[in-house]
Coordinates of C-alpha atoms in Angstrom, one line a residue:
X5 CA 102.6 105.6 105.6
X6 CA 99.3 107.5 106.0
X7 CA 95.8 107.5 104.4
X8 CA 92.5 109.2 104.8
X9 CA 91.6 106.5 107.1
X10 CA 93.5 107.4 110.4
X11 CA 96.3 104.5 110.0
X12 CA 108.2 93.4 107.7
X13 CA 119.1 80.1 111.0
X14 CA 117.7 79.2 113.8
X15 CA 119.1 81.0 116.7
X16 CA 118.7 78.8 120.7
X17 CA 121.8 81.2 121.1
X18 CA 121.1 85.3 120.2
X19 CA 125.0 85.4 121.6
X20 CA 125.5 83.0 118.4
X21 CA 127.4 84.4 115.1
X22 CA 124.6 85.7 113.0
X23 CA 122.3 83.4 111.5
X24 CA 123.0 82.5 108.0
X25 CA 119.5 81.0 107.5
X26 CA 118.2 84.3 106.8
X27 CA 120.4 85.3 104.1
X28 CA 118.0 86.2 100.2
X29 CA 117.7 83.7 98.3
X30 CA 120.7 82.1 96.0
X31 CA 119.4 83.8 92.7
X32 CA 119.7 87.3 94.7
X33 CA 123.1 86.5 96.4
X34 CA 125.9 88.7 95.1
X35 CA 128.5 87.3 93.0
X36 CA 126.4 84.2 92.0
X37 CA 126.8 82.4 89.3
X38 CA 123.5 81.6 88.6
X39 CA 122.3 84.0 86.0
X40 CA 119.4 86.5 87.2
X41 CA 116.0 85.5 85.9
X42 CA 114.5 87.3 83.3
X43 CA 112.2 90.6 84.6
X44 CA 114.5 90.4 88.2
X45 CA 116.9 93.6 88.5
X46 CA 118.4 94.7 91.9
X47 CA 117.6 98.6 92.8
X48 CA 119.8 101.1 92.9
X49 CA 119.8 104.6 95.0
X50 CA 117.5 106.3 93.4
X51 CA 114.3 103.6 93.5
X52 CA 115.5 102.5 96.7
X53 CA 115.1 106.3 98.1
X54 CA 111.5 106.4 96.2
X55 CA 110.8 103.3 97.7
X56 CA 110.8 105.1 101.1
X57 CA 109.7 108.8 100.3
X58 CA 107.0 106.8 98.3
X59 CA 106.1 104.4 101.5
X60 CA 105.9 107.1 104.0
X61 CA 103.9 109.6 102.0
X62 CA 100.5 108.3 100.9
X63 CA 97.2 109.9 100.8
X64 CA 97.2 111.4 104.2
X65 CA 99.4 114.5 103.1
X66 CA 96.3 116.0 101.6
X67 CA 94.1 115.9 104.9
X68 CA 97.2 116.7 107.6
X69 CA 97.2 120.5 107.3
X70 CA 93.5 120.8 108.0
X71 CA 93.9 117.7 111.2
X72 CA 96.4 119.5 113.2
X73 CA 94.9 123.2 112.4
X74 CA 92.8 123.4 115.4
X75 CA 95.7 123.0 117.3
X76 CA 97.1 126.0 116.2
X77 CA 100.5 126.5 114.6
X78 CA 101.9 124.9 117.5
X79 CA 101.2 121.7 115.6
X80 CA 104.6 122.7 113.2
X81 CA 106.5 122.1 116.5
X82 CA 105.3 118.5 116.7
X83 CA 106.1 118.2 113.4
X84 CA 109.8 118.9 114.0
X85 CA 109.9 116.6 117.0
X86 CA 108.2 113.4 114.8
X87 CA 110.4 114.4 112.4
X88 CA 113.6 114.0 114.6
X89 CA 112.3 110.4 115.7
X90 CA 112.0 109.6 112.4
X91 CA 115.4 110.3 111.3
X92 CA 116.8 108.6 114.2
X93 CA 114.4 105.3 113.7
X94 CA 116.3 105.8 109.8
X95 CA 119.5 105.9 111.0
X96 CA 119.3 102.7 113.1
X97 CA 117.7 100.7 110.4
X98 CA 120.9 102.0 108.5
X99 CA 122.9 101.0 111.1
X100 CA 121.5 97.5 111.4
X101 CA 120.8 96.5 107.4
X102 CA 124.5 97.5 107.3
X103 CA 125.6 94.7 109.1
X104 CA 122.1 92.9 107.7
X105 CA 121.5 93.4 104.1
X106 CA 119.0 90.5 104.0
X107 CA 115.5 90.7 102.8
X108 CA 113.0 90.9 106.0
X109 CA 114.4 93.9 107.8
X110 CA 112.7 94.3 110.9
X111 CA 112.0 90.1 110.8
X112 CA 116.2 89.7 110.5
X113 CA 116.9 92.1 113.1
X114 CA 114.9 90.8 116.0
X115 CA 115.5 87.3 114.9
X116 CA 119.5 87.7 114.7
X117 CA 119.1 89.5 118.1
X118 CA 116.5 87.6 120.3
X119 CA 115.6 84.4 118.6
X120 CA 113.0 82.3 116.5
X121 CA 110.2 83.7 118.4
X122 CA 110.8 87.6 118.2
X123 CA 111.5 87.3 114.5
X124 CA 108.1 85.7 114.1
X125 CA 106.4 88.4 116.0
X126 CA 108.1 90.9 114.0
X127 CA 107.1 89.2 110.3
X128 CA 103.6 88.6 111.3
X129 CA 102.7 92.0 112.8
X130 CA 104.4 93.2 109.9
X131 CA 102.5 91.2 107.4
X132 CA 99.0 92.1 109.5
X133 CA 100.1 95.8 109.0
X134 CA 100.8 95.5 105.0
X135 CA 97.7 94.0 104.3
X136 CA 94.9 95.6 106.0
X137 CA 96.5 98.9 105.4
X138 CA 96.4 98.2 101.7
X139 CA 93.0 97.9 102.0
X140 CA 92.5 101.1 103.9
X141 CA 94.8 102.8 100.9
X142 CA 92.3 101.4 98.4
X143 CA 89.0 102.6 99.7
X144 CA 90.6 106.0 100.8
X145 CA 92.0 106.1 96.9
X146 CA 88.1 105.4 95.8
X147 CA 87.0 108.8 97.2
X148 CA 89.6 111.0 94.9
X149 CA 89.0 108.7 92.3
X150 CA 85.1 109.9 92.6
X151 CA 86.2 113.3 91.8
X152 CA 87.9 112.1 88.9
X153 CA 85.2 110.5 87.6
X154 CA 82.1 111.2 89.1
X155 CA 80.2 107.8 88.3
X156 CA 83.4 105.5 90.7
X157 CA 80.9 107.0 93.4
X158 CA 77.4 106.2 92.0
X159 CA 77.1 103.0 93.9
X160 CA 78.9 101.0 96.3
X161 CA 79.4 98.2 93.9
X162 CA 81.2 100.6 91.3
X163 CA 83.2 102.0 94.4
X164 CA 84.5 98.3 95.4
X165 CA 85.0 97.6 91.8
X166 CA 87.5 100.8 91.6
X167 CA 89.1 99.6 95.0
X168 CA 89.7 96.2 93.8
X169 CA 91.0 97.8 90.3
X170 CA 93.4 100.0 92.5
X171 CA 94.9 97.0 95.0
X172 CA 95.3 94.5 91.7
X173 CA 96.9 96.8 89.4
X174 CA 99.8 97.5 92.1
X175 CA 100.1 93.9 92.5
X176 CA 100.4 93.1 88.6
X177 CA 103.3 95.7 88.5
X178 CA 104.9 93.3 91.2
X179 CA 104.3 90.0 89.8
X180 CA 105.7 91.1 86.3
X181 CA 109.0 91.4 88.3
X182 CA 111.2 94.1 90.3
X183 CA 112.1 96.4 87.4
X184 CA 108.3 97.2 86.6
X185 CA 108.2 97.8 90.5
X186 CA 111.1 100.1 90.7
X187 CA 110.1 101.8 87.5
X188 CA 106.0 102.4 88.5
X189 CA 107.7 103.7 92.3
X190 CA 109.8 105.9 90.5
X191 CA 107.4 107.5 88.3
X192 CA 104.8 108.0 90.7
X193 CA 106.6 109.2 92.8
X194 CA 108.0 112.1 90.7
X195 CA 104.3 112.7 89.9
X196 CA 102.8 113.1 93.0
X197 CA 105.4 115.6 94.2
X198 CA 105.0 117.7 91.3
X199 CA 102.1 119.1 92.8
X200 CA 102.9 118.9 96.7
X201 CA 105.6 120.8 95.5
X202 CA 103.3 123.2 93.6
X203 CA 102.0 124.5 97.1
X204 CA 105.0 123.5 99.3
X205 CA 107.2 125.7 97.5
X206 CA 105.1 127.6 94.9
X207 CA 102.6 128.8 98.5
X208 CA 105.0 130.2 99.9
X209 CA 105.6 133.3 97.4
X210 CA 101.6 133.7 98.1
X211 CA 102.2 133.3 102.3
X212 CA 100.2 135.6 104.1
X213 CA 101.5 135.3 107.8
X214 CA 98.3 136.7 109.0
X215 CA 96.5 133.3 107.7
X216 CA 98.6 131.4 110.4
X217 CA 95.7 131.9 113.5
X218 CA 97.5 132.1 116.8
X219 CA 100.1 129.9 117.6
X220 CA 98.2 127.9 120.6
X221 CA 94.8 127.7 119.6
X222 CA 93.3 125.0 122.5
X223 CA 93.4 126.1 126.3
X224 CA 96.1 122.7 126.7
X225 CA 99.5 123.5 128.0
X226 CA 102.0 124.0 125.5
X227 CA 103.4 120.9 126.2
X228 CA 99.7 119.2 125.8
X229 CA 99.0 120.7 122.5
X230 CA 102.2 119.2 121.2
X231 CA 101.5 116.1 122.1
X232 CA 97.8 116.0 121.3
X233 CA 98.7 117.2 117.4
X234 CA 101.2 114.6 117.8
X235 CA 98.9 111.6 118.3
X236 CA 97.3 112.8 114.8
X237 CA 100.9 113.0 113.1
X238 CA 102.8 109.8 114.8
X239 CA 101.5 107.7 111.8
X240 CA 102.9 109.9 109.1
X241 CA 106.5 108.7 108.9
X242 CA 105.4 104.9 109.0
X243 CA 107.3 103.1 106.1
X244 CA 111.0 104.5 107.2
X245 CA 111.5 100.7 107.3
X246 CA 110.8 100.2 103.8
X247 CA 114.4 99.8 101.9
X248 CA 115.3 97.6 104.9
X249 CA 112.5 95.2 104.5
X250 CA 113.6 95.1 100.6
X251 CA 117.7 95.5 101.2
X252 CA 117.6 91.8 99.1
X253 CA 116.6 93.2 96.3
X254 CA 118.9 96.7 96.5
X255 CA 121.7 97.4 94.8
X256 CA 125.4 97.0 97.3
X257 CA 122.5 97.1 100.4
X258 CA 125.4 97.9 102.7
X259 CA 125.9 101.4 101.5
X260 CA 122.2 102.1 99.4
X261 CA 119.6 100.6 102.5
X262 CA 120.8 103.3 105.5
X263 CA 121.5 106.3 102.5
X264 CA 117.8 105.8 100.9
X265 CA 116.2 105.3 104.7
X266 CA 117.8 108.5 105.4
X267 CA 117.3 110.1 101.9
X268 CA 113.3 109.2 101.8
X269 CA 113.0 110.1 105.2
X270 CA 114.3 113.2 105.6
X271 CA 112.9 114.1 101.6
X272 CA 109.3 113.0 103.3
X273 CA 109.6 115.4 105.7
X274 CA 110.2 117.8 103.9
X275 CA 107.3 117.8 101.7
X276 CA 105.5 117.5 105.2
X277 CA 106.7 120.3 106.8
X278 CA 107.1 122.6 104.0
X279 CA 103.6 121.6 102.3
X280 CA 102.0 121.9 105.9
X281 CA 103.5 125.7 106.7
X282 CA 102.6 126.6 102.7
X283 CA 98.7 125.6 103.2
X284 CA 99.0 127.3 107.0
X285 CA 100.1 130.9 105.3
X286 CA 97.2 130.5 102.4
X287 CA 93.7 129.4 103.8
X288 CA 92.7 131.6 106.9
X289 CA 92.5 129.7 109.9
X290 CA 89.0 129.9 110.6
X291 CA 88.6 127.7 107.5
X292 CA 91.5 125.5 107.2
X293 CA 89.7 123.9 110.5
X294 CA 86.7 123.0 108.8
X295 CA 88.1 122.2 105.1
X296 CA 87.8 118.8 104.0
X297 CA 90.4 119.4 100.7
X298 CA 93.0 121.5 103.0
X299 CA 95.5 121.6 99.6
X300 CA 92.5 122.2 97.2
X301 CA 92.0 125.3 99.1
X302 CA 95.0 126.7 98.8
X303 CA 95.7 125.9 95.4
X304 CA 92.7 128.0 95.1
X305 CA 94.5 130.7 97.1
X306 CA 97.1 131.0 94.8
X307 CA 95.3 131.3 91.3
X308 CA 92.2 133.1 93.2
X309 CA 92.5 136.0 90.6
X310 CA 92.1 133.8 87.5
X311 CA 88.0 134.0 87.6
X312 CA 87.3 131.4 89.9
X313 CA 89.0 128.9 87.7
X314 CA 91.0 127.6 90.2
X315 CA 88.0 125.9 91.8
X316 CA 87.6 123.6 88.9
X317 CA 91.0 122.7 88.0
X318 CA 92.9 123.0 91.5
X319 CA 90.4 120.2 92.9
X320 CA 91.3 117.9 90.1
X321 CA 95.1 118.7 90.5
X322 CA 94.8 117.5 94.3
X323 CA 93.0 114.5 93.4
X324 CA 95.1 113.6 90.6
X325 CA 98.2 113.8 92.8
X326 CA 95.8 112.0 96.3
X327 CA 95.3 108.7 93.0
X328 CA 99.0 109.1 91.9
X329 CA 100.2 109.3 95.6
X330 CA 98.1 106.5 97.0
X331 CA 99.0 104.0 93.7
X332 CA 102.8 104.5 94.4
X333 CA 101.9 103.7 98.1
X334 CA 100.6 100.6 97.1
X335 CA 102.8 99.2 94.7
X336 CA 105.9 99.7 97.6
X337 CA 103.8 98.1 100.0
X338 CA 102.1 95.7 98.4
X339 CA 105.7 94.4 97.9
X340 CA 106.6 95.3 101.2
X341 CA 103.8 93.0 102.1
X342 CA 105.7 90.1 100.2
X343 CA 109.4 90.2 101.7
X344 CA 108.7 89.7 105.1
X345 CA 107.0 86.3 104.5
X346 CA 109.4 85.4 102.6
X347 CA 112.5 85.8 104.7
X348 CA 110.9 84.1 107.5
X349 CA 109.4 81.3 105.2
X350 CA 113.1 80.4 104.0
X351 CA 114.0 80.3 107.7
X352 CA 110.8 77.5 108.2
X353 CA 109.0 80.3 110.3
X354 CA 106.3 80.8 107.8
X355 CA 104.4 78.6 105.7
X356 CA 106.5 77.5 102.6
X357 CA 104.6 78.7 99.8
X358 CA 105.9 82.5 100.5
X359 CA 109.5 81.0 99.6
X360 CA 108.6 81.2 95.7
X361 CA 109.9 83.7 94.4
X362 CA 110.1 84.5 90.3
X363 CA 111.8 87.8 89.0
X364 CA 112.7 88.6 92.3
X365 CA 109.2 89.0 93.4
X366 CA 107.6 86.5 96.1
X367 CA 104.9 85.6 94.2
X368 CA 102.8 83.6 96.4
X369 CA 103.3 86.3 99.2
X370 CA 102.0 89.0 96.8
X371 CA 98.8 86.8 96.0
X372 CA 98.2 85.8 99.7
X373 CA 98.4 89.4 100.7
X374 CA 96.4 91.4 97.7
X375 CA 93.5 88.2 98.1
X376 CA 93.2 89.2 102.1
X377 CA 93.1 92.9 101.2
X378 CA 90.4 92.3 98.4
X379 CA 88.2 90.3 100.6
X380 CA 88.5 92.7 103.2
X381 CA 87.6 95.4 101.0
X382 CA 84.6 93.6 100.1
X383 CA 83.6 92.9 103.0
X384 CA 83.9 96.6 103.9
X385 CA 81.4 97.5 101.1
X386 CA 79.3 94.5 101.4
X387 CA 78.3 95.1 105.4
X388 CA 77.3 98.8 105.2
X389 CA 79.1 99.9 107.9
X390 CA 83.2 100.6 108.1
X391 CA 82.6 100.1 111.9
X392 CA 84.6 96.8 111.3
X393 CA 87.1 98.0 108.8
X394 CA 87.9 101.2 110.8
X395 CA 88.2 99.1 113.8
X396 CA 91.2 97.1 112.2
X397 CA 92.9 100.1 110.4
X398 CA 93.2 101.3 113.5
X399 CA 95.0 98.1 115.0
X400 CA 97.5 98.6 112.7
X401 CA 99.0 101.7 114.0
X402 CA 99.6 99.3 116.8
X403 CA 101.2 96.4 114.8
X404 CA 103.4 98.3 112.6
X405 CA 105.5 99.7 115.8
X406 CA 105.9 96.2 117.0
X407 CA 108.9 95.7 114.2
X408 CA 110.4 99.2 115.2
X409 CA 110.4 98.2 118.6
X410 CA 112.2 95.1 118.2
X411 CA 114.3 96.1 115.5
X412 CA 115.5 99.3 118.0
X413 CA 115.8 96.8 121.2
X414 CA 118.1 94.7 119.0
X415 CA 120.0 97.5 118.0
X416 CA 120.6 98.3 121.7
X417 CA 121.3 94.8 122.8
X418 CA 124.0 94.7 120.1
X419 CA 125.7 97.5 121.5
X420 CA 125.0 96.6 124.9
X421 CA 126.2 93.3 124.5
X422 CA 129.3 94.2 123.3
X423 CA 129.4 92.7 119.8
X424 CA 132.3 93.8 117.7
X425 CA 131.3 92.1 114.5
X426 CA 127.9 94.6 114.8
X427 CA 129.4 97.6 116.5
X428 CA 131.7 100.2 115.6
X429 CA 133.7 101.2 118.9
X430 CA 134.4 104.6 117.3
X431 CA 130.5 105.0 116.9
X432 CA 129.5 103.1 120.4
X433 CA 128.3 106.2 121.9
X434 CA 126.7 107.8 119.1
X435 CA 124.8 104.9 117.9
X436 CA 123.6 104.0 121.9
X437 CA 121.9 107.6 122.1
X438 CA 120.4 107.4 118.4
X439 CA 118.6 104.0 119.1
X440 CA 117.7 104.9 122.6
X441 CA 115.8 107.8 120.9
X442 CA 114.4 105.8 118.2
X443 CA 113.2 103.2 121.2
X444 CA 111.4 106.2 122.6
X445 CA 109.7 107.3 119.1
X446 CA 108.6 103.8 118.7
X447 CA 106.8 103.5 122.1
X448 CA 105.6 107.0 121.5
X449 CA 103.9 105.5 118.4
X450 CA 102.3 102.8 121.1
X451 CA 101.3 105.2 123.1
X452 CA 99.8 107.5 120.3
X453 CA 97.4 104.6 118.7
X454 CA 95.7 104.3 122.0
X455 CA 94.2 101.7 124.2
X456 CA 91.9 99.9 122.5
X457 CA 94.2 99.4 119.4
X458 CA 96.6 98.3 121.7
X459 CA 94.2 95.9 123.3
X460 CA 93.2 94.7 119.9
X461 CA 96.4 94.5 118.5
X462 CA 98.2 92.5 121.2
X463 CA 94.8 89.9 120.1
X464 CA 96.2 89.6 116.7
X465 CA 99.7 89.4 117.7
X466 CA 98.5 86.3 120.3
X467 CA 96.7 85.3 117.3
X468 CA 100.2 84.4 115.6
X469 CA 101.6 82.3 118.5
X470 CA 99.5 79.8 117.4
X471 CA 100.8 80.1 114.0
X472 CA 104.3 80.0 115.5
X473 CA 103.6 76.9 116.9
X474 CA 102.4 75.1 114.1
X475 CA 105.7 76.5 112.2
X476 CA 108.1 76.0 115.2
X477 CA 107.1 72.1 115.8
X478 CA 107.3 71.2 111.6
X479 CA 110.9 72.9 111.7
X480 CA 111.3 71.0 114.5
X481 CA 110.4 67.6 112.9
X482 CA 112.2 68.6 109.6
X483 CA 115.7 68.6 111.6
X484 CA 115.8 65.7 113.4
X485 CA 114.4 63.5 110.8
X486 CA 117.7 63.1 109.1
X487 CA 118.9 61.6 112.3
X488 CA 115.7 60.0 112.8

């Protein structure tokens, strides 16, 4: 997930069968007899795939070509290595909602593997990421919206009217129950790649190859220049967790969680790489480095014989797809944002109130989360400088890999560890290498977000032990009263 702003049963033994505490909630158990509830309905493929491609592409696409410019066309190479992390990070969480098709993902994962404790850390660095991110989404959605229509941007108060309009609107789609969800991811999805398709596909009949600039444009070693461009890009495939976190609420989650991851994944990067090389080949380099509408401009490249008409209508295109984009981001995420909390509150690890669940939404979970965006957002507009905000977005490149490093580490202990009801033999030495690499992506994501949002983020996660405390000792209580 990107956006304009730079930035889910008890077990003392983790050698233990896995945990059944965990497992989604009766009314979302397969084969129950318990009829659904009215406005509930499972995904299938198709949603579950949006759910990701949606997730991981947000409003960031729009700005990427014109970020990694300056470093030259080299850049396209660190594409293609991020892109290869990605699709092995996809192919673990595959791996591991196939033998854990619970709701909670990364939370079920680490907990099944390493204990109470680790499966906290993972739900509530997850749950900081979802929120706060949301946020950023919003505000970043304010300023295409302002192109749209031109008085959003008259005043701040109009502007955090529009990015309270944009958070709520998501999270009415999720309280009215799953099928408006699936149905609003798959729509906007198929609308925003209309027109990233326009240019990823369409710009490349209108490539000019002498538009490209050299291919090392920075006096960095070739090996530099990757990884600089890299630290701009790591964030880009965030949300390749995203049918894992929901596999409750898909369709035979054995099978549908590890195709869609892969699916999404691998459509995502497509659109990156092929929208990226498309705007490369149609605005000169000298002024894809400054543009601030990278896409605008070469929509304008393409039509530039109609009269200078494109300049009117190929801004509004961009923005309409940045709104559409940005809007499908949110309404994945903001029920992203729910599931975690949830799995860990039916395991006593989170407060109870994120156990109530109606249509197969987590209701309180959605409310909790969307209220701490909003005020957040406020507060953003209210103080006059996004100093603060900025500060946080910025922790959450750091949060978000704490789940994918947990979730990969678990992966590897299964394996290491032997265990036959988790591991294939026949795939033993396939899977070790794909989750090694997808440990390494994931610290290369720590290592991209830098030191202070490491610093930072390791206070919010420290934060949460107290939290796990509170949790750990009233769980405690709760099972030996019986006794008692």
């Amino acid at each position: 997930m990107t956006s304009t702003i730079t930035t889910a049963a008890p077990a003392p033994d983790p050698a233990s069968a896995p945990a059944p505490a965990s497992a989604p909630a009766p009314d979302s158990a397969p084969g129950t007899a318990e009829p659904r509830p009215q406005g509930e309905r499972r995904f299938g493929l198709p949603v579950a795939t949006c759910l990701v491609m949606g997730n991981i592409i947000g409003g960031g696409i729009f700005l990427l070509p014109a970020s990694v410019a300056p470093f030259g066309t080299i850049s396209l190479v660190a594409f293609a290595v991020l892109t290869l992390g990605a699709i092995a990070l996809a192919l673990v969480f595959g791996r591991l909602a196939n033998r854990h098709p619970q709701t909670g993902g990364p939370y079920v994962y680490a907990r099944a593997a390493f204990g109470d404790f680790a499966g906290f850390l993972a739900a509530w660095s997850y749950w900081i990421t979802t929120w706060v991110s949301n946020a950023a989404l919003a505000v970043a959605a304010v300023g295409y919206l302002g192109v749209l229509f031109p008085a959003v941007g008259a005043h701040k108060w109009s502007m955090c009217l529009a990015a309270l309009c944009v958070q709520w609107l998501p999270a009415l789609a999720n309280l009215a129950g799953t099928r408006y969800v699936g149905a609003v991811q798959l729509v906007s999805t198929v609308l925003k790649f209309a027109p990233l398709l326009l240019v990823a596909v369409g710009g490349l009949f209108f490539f000019d190859p002498a538009n490209l600039g050299p291919f090392q444009a920075t006096d960095q070693s070739a090996v530099g220049a990757v990884s600089a461009s890299a630290a701009i890009l790591l964030f880009s495939y965030l949300g390749v967790e995203s049918a894992a976190v929901s596999a409750g609420e898909v369709r035979d989650p054995e099978r549908n969680v590890g195709r869609a991851t892969i699916l999404g994944t691998v459509g995502a990067a497509t659109v990156y790489l092929l929208g990226t090389l498309a705007v490369f080949g149609l605005v000169a380099h000298e002024k894809l480095v400054s543009s601030e509408a990278p896409f605008s401009d070469a929509v304008n490249a393409m039509f530039s014989g109609d009269g200078g008409a494109g300049g009117t209508w190929g801004g509004t295109v961009v923005a309409c797809a940045a709104v559409i984009s940005m809007a499908g981001a949110l309404n994945g995420w903001t029920l992203l944002s729910a599931q975690t909390p949830y799995a860990a509150a039916k395991d006593g690890l989170f407060p109870k109130v994120f156990e109530t669940k109606k249509r197969g939404v987590p209701v309180a979970g959605v409310l909790v989360t969307v209220a701490l965006a909003s005020a957040l957002t406020v507060y953003n507009y209210t103080a006059g400088s996004q100093r603060v905000f900025e500060v946080l977005v910025l922790v959450t490149t750091f949060t978000a890999t704490v789940p994918y490093l947990l979730s990969t580490a678990a992966q590897i202990y299964f394996l290491a560890s032997g265990r036959a009801e988790r591991v294939r033999p026949g795939r033993l030495v396939r899977d070790a290498v794909l989750a090694c690499l997808a440990f390494g992506f994931s610290m290369w994501l720590v290592a991209g977000s830098g030191y202070a949002a490491v610093y930072q983020g390791v206070l919010f996660l420290f934060a949460g032990v107290l939290v796990y405390a509170v949790m750990a000792a009233r769980k405690q209580r709760a099972g030996v009263s019986p006794a008692g």
